[in-house]
mmCIF file with all atom_site columns, C-alpha atoms in Angstrom:
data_model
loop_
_atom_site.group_PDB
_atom_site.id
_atom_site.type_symbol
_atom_site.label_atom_id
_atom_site.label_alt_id
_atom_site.label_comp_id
_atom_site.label_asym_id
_atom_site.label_entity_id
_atom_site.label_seq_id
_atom_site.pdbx_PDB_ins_code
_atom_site.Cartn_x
_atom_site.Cartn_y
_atom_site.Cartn_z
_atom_site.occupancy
_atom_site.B_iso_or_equiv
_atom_site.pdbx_formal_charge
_atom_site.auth_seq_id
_atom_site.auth_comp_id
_atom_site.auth_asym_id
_atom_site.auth_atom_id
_atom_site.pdbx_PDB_model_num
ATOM 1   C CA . UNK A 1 1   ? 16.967 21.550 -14.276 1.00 48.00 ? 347 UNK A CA 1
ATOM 2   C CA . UNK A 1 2   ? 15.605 20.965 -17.707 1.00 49.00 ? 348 UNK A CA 1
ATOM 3   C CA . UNK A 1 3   ? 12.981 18.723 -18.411 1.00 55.00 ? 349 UNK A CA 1
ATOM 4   C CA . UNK A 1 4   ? 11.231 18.543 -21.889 1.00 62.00 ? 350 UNK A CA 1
ATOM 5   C CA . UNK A 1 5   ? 11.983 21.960 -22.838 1.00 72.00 ? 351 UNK A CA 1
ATOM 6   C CA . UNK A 1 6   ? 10.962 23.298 -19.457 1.00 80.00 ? 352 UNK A CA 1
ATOM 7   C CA . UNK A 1 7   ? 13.406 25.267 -17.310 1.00 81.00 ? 353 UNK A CA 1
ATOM 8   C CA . UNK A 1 8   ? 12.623 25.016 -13.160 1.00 82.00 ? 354 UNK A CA 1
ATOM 9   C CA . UNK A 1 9   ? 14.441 25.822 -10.306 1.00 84.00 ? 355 UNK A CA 1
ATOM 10  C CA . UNK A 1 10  ? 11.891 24.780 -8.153  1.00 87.00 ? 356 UNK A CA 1
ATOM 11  C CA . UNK A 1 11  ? 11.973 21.632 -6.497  1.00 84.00 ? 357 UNK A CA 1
ATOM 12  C CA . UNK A 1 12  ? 8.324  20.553 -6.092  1.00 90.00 ? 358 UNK A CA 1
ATOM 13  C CA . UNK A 1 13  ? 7.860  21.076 -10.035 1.00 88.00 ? 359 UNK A CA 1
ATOM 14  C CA . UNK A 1 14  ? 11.354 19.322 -10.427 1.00 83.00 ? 360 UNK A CA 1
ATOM 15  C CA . UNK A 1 15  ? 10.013 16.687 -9.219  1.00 85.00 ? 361 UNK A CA 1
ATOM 16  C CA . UNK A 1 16  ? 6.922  16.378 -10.571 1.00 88.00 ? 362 UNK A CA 1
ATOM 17  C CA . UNK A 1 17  ? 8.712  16.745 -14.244 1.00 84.00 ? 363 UNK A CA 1
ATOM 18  C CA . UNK A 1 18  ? 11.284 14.179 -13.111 1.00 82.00 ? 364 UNK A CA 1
ATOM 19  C CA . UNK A 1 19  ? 8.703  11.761 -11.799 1.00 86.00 ? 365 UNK A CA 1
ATOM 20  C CA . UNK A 1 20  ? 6.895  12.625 -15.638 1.00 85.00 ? 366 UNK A CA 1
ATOM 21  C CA . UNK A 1 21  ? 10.548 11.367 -17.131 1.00 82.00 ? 367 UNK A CA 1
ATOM 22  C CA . UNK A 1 22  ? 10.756 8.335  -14.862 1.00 84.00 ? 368 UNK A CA 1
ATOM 23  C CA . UNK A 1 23  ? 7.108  6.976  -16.090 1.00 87.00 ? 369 UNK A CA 1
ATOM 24  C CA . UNK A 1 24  ? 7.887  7.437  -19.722 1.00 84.00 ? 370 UNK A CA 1
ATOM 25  C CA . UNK A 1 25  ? 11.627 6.362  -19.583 1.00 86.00 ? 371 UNK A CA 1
ATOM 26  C CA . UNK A 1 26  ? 10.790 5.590  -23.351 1.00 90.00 ? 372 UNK A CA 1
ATOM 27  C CA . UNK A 1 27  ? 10.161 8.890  -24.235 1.00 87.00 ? 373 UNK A CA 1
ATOM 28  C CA . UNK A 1 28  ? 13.582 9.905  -22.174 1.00 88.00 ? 374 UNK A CA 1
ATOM 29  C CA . UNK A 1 29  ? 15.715 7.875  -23.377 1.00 93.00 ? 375 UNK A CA 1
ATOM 30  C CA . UNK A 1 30  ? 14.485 8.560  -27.215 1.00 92.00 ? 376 UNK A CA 1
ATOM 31  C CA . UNK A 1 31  ? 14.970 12.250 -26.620 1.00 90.00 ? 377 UNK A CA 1
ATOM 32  C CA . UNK A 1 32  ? 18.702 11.738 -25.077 1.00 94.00 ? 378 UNK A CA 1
ATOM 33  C CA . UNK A 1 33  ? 19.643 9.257  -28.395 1.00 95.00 ? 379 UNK A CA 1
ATOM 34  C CA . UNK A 1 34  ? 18.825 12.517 -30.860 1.00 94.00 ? 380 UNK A CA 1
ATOM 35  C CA . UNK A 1 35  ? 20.648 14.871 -28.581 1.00 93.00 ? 381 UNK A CA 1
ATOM 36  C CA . UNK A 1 36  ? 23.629 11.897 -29.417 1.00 96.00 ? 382 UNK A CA 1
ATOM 37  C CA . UNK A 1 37  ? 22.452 11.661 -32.892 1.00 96.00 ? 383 UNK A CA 1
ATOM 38  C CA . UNK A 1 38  ? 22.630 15.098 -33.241 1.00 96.00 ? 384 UNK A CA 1
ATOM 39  C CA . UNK A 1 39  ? 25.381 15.988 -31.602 1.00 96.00 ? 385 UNK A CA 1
ATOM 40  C CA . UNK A 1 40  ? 27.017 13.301 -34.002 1.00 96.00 ? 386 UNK A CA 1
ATOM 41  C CA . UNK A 1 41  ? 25.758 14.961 -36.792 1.00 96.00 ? 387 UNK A CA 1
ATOM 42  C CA . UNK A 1 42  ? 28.222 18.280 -36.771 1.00 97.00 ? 388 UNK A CA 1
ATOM 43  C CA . UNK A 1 43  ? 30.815 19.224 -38.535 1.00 97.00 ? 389 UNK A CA 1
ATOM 44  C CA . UNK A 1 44  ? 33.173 20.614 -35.518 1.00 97.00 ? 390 UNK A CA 1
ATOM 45  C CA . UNK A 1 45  ? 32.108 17.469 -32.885 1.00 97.00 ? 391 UNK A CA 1
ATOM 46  C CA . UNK A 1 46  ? 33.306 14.093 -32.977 1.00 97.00 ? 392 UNK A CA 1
ATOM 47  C CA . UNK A 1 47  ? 31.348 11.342 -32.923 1.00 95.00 ? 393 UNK A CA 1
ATOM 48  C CA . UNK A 1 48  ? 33.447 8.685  -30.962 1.00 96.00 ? 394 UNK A CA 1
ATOM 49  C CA . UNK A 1 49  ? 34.456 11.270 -28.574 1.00 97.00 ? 395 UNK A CA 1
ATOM 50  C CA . UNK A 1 50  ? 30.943 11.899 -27.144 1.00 98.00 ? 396 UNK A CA 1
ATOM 51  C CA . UNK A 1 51  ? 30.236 10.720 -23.232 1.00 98.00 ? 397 UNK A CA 1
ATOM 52  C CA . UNK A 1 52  ? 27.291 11.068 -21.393 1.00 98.00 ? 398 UNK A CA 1
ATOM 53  C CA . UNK A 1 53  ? 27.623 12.818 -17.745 1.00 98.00 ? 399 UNK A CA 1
ATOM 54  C CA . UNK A 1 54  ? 25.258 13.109 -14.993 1.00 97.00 ? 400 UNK A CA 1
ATOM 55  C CA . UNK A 1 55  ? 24.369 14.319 -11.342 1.00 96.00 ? 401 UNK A CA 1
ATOM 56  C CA . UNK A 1 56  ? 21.722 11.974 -9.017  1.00 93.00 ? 402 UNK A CA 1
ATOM 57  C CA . UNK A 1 57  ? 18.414 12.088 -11.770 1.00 90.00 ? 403 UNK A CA 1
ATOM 58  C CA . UNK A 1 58  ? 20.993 12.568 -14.138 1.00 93.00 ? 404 UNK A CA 1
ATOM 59  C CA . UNK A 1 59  ? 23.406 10.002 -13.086 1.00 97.00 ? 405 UNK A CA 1
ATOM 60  C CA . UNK A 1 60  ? 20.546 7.346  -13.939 1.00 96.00 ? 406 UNK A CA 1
ATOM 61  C CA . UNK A 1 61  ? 19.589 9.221  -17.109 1.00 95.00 ? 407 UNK A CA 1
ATOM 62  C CA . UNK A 1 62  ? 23.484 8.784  -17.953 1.00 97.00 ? 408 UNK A CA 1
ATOM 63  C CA . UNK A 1 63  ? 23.415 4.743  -17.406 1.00 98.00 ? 409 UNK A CA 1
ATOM 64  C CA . UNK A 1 64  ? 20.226 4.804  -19.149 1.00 97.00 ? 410 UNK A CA 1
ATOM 65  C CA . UNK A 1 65  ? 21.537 6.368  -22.624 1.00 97.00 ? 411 UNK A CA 1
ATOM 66  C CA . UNK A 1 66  ? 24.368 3.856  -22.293 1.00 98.00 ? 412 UNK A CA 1
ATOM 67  C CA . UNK A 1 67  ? 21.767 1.324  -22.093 1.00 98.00 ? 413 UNK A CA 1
ATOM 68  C CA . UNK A 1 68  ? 20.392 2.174  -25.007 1.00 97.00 ? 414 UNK A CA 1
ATOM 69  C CA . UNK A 1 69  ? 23.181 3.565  -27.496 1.00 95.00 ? 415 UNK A CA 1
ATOM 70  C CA . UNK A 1 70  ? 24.319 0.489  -29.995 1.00 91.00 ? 416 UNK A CA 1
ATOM 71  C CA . UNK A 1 71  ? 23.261 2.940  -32.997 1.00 89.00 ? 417 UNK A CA 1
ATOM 72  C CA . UNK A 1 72  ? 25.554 5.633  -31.183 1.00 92.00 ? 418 UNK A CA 1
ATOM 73  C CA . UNK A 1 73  ? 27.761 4.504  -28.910 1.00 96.00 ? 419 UNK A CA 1
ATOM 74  C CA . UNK A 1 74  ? 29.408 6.631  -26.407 1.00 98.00 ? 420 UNK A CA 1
ATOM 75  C CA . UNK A 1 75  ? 33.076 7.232  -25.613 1.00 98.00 ? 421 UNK A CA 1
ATOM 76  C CA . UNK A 1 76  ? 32.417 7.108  -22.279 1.00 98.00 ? 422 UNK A CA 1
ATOM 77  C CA . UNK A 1 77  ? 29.638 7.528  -19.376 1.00 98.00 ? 423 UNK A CA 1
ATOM 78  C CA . UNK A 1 78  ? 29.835 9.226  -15.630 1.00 98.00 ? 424 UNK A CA 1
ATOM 79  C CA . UNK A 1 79  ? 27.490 8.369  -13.309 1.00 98.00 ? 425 UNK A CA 1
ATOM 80  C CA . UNK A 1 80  ? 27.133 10.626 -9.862  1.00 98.00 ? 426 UNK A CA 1
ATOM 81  C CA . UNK A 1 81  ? 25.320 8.729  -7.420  1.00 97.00 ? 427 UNK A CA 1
ATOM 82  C CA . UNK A 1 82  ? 22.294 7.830  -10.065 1.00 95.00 ? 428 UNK A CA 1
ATOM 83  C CA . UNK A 1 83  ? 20.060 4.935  -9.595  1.00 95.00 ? 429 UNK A CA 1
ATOM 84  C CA . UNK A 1 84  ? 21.794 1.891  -11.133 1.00 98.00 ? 430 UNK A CA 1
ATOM 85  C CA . UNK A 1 85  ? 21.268 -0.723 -12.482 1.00 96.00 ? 431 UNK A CA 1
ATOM 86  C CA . UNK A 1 86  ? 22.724 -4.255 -12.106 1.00 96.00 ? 432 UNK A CA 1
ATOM 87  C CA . UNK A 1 87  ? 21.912 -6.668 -14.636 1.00 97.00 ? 433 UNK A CA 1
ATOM 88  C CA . UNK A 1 88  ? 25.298 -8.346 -16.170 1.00 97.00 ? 434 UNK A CA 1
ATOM 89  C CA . UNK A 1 89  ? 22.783 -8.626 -19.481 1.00 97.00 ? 435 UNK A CA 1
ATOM 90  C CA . UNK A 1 90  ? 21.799 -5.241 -19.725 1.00 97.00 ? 436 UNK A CA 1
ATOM 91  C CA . UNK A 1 91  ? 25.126 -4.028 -19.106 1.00 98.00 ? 437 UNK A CA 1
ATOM 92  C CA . UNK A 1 92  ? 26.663 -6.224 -21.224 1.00 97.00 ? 438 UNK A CA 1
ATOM 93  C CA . UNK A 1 93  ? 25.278 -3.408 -24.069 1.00 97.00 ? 439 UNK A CA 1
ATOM 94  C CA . UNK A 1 94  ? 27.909 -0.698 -22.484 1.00 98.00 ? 440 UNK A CA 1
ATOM 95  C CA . UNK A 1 95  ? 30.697 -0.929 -24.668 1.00 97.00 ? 441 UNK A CA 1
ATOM 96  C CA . UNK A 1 96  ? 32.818 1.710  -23.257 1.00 98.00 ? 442 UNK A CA 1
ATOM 97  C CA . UNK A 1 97  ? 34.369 3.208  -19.647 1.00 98.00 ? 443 UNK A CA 1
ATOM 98  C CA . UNK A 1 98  ? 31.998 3.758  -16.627 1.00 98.00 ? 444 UNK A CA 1
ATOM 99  C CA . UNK A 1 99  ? 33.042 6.065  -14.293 1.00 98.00 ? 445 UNK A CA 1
ATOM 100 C CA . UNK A 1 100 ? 30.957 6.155  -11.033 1.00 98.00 ? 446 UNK A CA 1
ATOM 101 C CA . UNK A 1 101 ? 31.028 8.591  -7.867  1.00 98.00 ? 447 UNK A CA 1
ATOM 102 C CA . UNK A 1 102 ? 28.903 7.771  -4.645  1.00 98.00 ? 448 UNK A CA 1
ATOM 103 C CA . UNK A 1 103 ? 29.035 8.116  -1.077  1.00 98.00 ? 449 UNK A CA 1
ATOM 104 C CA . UNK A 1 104 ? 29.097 5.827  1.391   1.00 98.00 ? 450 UNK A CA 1
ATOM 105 C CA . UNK A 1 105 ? 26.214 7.525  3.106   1.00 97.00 ? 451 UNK A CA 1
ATOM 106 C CA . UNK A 1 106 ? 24.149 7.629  1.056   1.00 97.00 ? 452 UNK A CA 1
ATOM 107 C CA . UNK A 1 107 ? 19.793 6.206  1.534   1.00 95.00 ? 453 UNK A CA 1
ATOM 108 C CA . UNK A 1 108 ? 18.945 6.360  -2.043  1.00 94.00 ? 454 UNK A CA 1
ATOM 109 C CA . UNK A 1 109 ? 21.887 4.978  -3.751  1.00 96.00 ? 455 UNK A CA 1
ATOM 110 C CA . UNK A 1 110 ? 22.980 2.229  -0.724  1.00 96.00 ? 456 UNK A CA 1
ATOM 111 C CA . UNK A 1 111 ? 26.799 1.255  -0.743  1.00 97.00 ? 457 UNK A CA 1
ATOM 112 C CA . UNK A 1 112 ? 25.915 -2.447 -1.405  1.00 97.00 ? 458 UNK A CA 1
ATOM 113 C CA . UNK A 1 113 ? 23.696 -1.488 -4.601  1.00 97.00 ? 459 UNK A CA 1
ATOM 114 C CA . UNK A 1 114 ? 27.181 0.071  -6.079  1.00 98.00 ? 460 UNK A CA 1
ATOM 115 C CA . UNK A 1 115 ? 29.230 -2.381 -5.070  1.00 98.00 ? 461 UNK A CA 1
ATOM 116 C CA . UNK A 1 116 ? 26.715 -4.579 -6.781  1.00 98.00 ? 462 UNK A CA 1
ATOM 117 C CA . UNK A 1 117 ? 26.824 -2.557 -9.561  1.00 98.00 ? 463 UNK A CA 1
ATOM 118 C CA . UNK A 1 118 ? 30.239 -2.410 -9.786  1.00 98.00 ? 464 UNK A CA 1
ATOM 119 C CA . UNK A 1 119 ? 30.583 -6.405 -9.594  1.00 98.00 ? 465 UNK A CA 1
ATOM 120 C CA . UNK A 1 120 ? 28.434 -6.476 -13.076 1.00 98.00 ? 466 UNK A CA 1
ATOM 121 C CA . UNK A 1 121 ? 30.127 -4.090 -15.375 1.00 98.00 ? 467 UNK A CA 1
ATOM 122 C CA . UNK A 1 122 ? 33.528 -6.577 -13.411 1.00 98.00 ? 468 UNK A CA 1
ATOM 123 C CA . UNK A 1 123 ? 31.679 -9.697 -14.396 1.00 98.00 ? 469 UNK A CA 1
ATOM 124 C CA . UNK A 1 124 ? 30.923 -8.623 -18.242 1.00 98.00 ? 470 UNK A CA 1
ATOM 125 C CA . UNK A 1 125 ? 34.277 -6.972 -18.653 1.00 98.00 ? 471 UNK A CA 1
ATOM 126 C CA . UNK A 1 126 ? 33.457 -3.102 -18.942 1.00 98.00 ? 472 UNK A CA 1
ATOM 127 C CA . UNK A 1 127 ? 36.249 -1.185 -17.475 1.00 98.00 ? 473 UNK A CA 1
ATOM 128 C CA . UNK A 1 128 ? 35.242 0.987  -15.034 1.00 98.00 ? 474 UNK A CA 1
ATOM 129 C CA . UNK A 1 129 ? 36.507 3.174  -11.910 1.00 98.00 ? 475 UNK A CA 1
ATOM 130 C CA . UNK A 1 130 ? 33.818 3.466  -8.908  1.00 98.00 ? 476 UNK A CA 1
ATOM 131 C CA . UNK A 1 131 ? 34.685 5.384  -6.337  1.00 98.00 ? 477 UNK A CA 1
ATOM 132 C CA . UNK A 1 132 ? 32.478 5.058  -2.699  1.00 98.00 ? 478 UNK A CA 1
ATOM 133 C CA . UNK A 1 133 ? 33.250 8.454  -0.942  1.00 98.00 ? 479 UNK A CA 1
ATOM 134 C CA . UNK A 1 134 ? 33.104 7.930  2.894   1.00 98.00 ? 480 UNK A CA 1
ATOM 135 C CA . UNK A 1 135 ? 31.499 9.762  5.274   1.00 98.00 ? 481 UNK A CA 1
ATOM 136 C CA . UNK A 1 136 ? 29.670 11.488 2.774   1.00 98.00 ? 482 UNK A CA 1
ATOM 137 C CA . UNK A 1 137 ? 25.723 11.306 1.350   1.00 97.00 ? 483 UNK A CA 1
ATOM 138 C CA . UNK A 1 138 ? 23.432 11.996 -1.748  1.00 96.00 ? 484 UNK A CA 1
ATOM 139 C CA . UNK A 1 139 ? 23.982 14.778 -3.820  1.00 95.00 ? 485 UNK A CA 1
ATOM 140 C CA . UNK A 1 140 ? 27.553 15.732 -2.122  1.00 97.00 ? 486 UNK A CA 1
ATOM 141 C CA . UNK A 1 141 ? 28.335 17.426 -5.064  1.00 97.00 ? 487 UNK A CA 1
ATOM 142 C CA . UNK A 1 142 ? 25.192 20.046 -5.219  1.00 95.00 ? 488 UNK A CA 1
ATOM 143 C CA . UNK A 1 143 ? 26.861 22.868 -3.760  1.00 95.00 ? 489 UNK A CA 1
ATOM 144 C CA . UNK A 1 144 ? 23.004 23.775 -2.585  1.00 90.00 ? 490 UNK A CA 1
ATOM 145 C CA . UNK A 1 145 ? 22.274 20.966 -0.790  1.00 90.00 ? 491 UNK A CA 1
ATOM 146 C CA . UNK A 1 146 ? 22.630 20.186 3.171   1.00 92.00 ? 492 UNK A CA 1
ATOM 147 C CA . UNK A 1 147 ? 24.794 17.295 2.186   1.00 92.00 ? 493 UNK A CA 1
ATOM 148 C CA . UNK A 1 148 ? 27.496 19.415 0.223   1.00 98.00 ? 494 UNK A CA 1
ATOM 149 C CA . UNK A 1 149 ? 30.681 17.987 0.863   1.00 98.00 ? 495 UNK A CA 1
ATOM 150 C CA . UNK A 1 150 ? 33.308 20.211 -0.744  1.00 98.00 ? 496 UNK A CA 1
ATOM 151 C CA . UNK A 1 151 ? 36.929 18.755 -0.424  1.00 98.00 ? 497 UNK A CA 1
ATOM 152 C CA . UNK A 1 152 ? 35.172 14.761 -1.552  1.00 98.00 ? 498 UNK A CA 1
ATOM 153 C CA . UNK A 1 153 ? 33.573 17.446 -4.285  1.00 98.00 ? 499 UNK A CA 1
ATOM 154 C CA . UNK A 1 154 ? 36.919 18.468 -5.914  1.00 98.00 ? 500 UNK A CA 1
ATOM 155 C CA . UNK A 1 155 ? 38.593 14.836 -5.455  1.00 98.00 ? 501 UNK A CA 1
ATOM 156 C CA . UNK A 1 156 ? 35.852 13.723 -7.830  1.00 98.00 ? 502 UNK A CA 1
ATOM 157 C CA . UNK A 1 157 ? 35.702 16.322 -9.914  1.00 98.00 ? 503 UNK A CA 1
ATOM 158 C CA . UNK A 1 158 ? 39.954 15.991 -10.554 1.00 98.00 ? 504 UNK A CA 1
ATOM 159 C CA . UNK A 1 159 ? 38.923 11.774 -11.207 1.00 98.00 ? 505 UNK A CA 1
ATOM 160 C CA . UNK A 1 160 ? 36.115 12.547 -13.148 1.00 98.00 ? 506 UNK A CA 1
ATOM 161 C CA . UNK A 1 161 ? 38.637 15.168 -15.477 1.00 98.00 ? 507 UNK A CA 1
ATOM 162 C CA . UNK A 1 162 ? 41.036 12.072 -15.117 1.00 98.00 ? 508 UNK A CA 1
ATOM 163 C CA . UNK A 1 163 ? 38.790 9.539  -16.480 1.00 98.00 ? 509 UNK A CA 1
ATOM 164 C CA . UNK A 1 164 ? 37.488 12.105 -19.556 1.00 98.00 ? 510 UNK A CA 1
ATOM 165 C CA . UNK A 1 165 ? 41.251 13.052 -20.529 1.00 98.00 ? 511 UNK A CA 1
ATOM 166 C CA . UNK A 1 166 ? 42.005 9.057  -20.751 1.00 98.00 ? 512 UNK A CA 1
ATOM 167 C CA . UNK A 1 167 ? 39.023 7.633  -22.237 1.00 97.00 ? 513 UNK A CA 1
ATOM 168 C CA . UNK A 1 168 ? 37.469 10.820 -24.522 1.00 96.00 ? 514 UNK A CA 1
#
C-alpha cells in the first residue's frame, strides 16, 4: 500500500497510515483531486476518460473522490467492498457510473448497507451495477487474504472490465 508517499507491506503500519488517512479525510481527498488534476493535465491522457478504482480502504477512497470531483469529474468510479456511503444528497454530486463489488459475507461492509447504498445512487438517478457476491467475505479479491475467493474473483474482475469498456 501507499500512503502519503510511504510504501508498506506491513499490516500493523498499514493500518496505522490508513487510520492517519481516515482522520484527515481532508487532506485525502485533496491529494486524490491533484492526482485527477494532474492526470488531466497531460498531453497523451484524457480528461473525461479518467475513473477512479479501488480495493476495501480503497474502495471508500474511490466513493470519496467521486464525492468530491465537480471541478474534475470522473468517467466513472469502482468500488470493491469500500465503506459507503448512503446519503441521496451527497450522492446526488456523482455524475457518472458506479460500479460496486461486495460479498454477501461480509462484517465490515454488511449486505443491507449496499443494498442501502445501492437504493440511493437508484433514488437520485446515477446508473450503477452492484453486484452482492454470495457466499463470499471482505477482501475476496486479495489473493493474500484467508477470505480469497478466486472463481467470484475473476467474475468481477470480467464485470468490472465490462463496466470500464462501456462507460470509459
Amino acid at each position: 500500500m501507499i500512503y502519503f508517499q510511504e510504501v508498506t507491506t506491513d499490516p500493523n503500519r498499514a493500518r496505522e497510515l490508513s487510520s492517519f488517512v481516515r482522520n484527515n479525510s481532508d487532506i485525502a481527498i485533496e491529494n486524490m483531486q491533484f492526482a485527477v488534476s494532474y492526470l488531466s493535465s497531460l498531453e497523451n491522457v484524457n480528461a473525461s476518460r479518467i475513473a477512479s478504482l479501488g480495493w476495501c480502504f480503497g474502495g471508500g477512497q474511490s466513493l470519496q473522490l467521486a464525492l468530491n470531483s465537480e471541478e474534475h469529474p470522473l468517467a466513472a468510479t469502482i468500488i470493491y467492498y469500500g465503506n459507503l456511503v448512503n446519503n441521496t444528497e451527497a450522492l446526488s454530486k456523482i455524475k457518472w457510473p458506479v460500479l460496486g463489488i461486495f460479498g454477501d459475507q461480509d462484517r465490515s461492509i454488511p449486505v443491507n448497507s449496499v443494498k442501502q447504498f445501492g437504493q440511493a445512487l437508484n433514488e437520485v438517478g446515477i446508473t450503477n451495477e452492484i453486484y452482492i457476491y454470495p457466499g463470499v467475505g471482505h477482501a475476496f479479491a486479495n489473493p493474500s487474504n484467508d477470505n480469497y475467493a478466486p472463481k467470484e474473483t475473476d467474475d468481477a474482475w470480467k464485470k468490472t472490465l465490462a463496466f470500464l469498456d462501456e462507460y470509459v
